[in-house]
Amino acid sequence: MTRSLTQKAEKAGEDTANRAKKETRRARNRLETDEDLRRNLIIGGIAALGTAAIGTLGWFIFKRRDDIKQSLKDAKHKIQEKIEHHKDKSHDKSA
């Protein structure tokens, strides 16, 4: 069976159109995959930055809290020393 030139041209046109559709579909899928990857990388980067910021803030808060606790401890010891010093002074006067 011989095909006419018109049939061959139609078949070639259909093959070209099908190939173009297939390549377009592959390109879209690849582009969607790239966009998903990019979106996930951006979300991951933002999450990492947020975690680092919270960690740094937490460190500063706890460091500040420890500094305050140490200052209060030092003040308590200083007050106790002054009380002891005044007790000793009052004992010396009465003797």
PDB file of C-alpha atoms in Angstrom:
ATOM      1  CA  MET A   1       0.000   0.000   0.000  1.00  0.00           C
ATOM      2  CA  THR A   2       1.495   3.234  -1.037  1.00  0.00           C
ATOM      3  CA  ARG A   3       0.775   6.425   0.740  1.00  0.00           C
ATOM      4  CA  SER A   4       0.179   9.604  -1.047  1.00  0.00           C
ATOM      5  CA  LEU A   5       2.385  12.581  -0.464  1.00  0.00           C
ATOM      6  CA  THR A   6      -0.464  14.291   1.405  1.00  0.00           C
ATOM      7  CA  GLN A   7      -0.838  11.345   3.791  1.00  0.00           C
ATOM      8  CA  LYS A   8       2.896  11.301   4.444  1.00  0.00           C
ATOM      9  CA  ALA A   9       2.865  15.038   5.165  1.00  0.00           C
ATOM     10  CA  GLU A  10      -0.111  14.669   7.503  1.00  0.00           C
ATOM     11  CA  LYS A  11       1.615  11.802   9.339  1.00  0.00           C
ATOM     12  CA  ALA A  12       4.837  13.798   9.637  1.00  0.00           C
ATOM     13  CA  GLY A  13       2.860  16.784  10.921  1.00  0.00           C
ATOM     14  CA  GLU A  14       1.077  14.632  13.497  1.00  0.00           C
ATOM     15  CA  ASP A  15       4.370  13.073  14.615  1.00  0.00           C
ATOM     16  CA  THR A  16       5.929  16.525  14.964  1.00  0.00           C
ATOM     17  CA  ALA A  17       2.924  17.829  16.930  1.00  0.00           C
ATOM     18  CA  ASN A  18       2.935  14.768  19.213  1.00  0.00           C
ATOM     19  CA  ARG A  19       6.679  15.105  19.786  1.00  0.00           C
ATOM     20  CA  ALA A  20       6.260  18.839  20.568  1.00  0.00           C
ATOM     21  CA  LYS A  21       3.441  18.052  23.051  1.00  0.00           C
ATOM     22  CA  LYS A  22       5.547  15.385  24.721  1.00  0.00           C
ATOM     23  CA  GLU A  23       8.588  17.680  25.006  1.00  0.00           C
ATOM     24  CA  THR A  24       6.404  20.525  26.287  1.00  0.00           C
ATOM     25  CA  ARG A  25       4.940  18.223  28.943  1.00  0.00           C
ATOM     26  CA  ARG A  26       8.443  17.111  29.982  1.00  0.00           C
ATOM     27  CA  ALA A  27       9.646  20.717  30.158  1.00  0.00           C
ATOM     28  CA  ARG A  28       6.622  21.719  32.272  1.00  0.00           C
ATOM     29  CA  ASN A  29       7.180  18.795  34.640  1.00  0.00           C
ATOM     30  CA  ARG A  30      10.854  19.698  34.957  1.00  0.00           C
ATOM     31  CA  LEU A  31       9.962  23.333  35.567  1.00  0.00           C
ATOM     32  CA  GLU A  32       7.377  22.380  38.208  1.00  0.00           C
ATOM     33  CA  THR A  33       9.953  20.140  39.892  1.00  0.00           C
ATOM     34  CA  ASP A  34      12.498  22.974  39.832  1.00  0.00           C
ATOM     35  CA  GLU A  35       9.933  25.389  41.283  1.00  0.00           C
ATOM     36  CA  ASP A  36       9.033  22.890  44.023  1.00  0.00           C
ATOM     37  CA  LEU A  37      12.710  22.411  44.838  1.00  0.00           C
ATOM     38  CA  ARG A  38      13.313  26.170  44.885  1.00  0.00           C
ATOM     39  CA  ARG A  39      10.250  26.712  47.096  1.00  0.00           C
ATOM     40  CA  ASN A  40      11.392  23.976  49.495  1.00  0.00           C
ATOM     41  CA  LEU A  41      14.896  25.438  49.624  1.00  0.00           C
ATOM     42  CA  ILE A  42      13.520  28.891  50.403  1.00  0.00           C
ATOM     43  CA  ILE A  43      11.216  27.516  53.101  1.00  0.00           C
ATOM     44  CA  GLY A  44      14.083  25.484  54.546  1.00  0.00           C
ATOM     45  CA  GLY A  45      16.378  28.517  54.537  1.00  0.00           C
ATOM     46  CA  ILE A  46      13.797  30.670  56.278  1.00  0.00           C
ATOM     47  CA  ALA A  47      13.197  27.933  58.843  1.00  0.00           C
ATOM     48  CA  ALA A  48      16.948  27.616  59.457  1.00  0.00           C
ATOM     49  CA  LEU A  49      17.317  31.376  59.907  1.00  0.00           C
ATOM     50  CA  GLY A  50      14.341  31.433  62.279  1.00  0.00           C
ATOM     51  CA  THR A  51      15.803  28.584  64.300  1.00  0.00           C
ATOM     52  CA  ALA A  52      19.171  30.336  64.501  1.00  0.00           C
ATOM     53  CA  ALA A  53      17.514  33.589  65.575  1.00  0.00           C
ATOM     54  CA  ILE A  54      15.470  31.852  68.271  1.00  0.00           C
ATOM     55  CA  GLY A  55      18.546  29.972  69.475  1.00  0.00           C
ATOM     56  CA  THR A  56      20.594  33.157  69.669  1.00  0.00           C
ATOM     57  CA  LEU A  57      17.792  34.994  71.452  1.00  0.00           C
ATOM     58  CA  GLY A  58      17.422  32.113  73.904  1.00  0.00           C
ATOM     59  CA  TRP A  59      21.150  32.145  74.599  1.00  0.00           C
ATOM     60  CA  PHE A  60      21.068  35.889  75.340  1.00  0.00           C
ATOM     61  CA  ILE A  61      18.037  35.502  77.601  1.00  0.00           C
ATOM     62  CA  PHE A  62      19.607  32.686  79.604  1.00  0.00           C
ATOM     63  CA  LYS A  63      22.963  34.471  79.760  1.00  0.00           C
ATOM     64  CA  ARG A  64      21.214  37.600  81.044  1.00  0.00           C
ATOM     65  CA  ARG A  65      19.255  35.511  83.546  1.00  0.00           C
ATOM     66  CA  ASP A  66      22.472  33.885  84.789  1.00  0.00           C
ATOM     67  CA  ASP A  67      24.115  37.307  85.086  1.00  0.00           C
ATOM     68  CA  ILE A  68      21.174  38.578  87.147  1.00  0.00           C
ATOM     69  CA  LYS A  69      21.244  35.477  89.362  1.00  0.00           C
ATOM     70  CA  GLN A  70      24.981  35.937  89.939  1.00  0.00           C
ATOM     71  CA  SER A  71      24.498  39.634  90.729  1.00  0.00           C
ATOM     72  CA  LEU A  72      21.785  38.797  93.255  1.00  0.00           C
ATOM     73  CA  LYS A  73      24.007  36.145  94.819  1.00  0.00           C
ATOM     74  CA  ASP A  74      26.884  38.628  95.070  1.00  0.00           C
ATOM     75  CA  ALA A  75      24.588  41.262  96.589  1.00  0.00           C
ATOM     76  CA  LYS A  76      23.292  38.734  99.132  1.00  0.00           C
ATOM     77  CA  HIS A  77      26.855  37.823 100.165  1.00  0.00           C
ATOM     78  CA  LYS A  78      27.822  41.476 100.400  1.00  0.00           C
ATOM     79  CA  ILE A  79      24.797  42.253 102.610  1.00  0.00           C
ATOM     80  CA  GLN A  80      25.603  39.251 104.812  1.00  0.00           C
ATOM     81  CA  GLU A  81      29.208  40.417 105.144  1.00  0.00           C
ATOM     82  CA  LYS A  82      28.050  43.909 106.165  1.00  0.00           C
ATOM     83  CA  ILE A  83      25.630  42.435 108.713  1.00  0.00           C
ATOM     84  CA  GLU A  84      28.423  40.292 110.146  1.00  0.00           C
ATOM     85  CA  HIS A  85      30.773  43.271 110.172  1.00  0.00           C
ATOM     86  CA  HIS A  86      28.215  45.411 112.058  1.00  0.00           C
ATOM     87  CA  LYS A  87      27.541  42.589 114.534  1.00  0.00           C
ATOM     88  CA  ASP A  88      31.274  42.342 115.211  1.00  0.00           C
ATOM     89  CA  LYS A  89      31.497  46.120 115.623  1.00  0.00           C
ATOM     90  CA  SER A  90      28.605  46.177 118.127  1.00  0.00           C
ATOM     91  CA  HIS A  91      30.177  43.298 120.094  1.00  0.00           C
ATOM     92  CA  ASP A  92      33.485  45.179 120.216  1.00  0.00           C
ATOM     93  CA  LYS A  93      31.791  48.309 121.609  1.00  0.00           C
ATOM     94  CA  SER A  94      30.002  46.437 124.370  1.00  0.00           C
ATOM     95  CA  ALA A  95      33.158  44.660 125.490  1.00  0.00           C
TER      96      ALA A  95
END
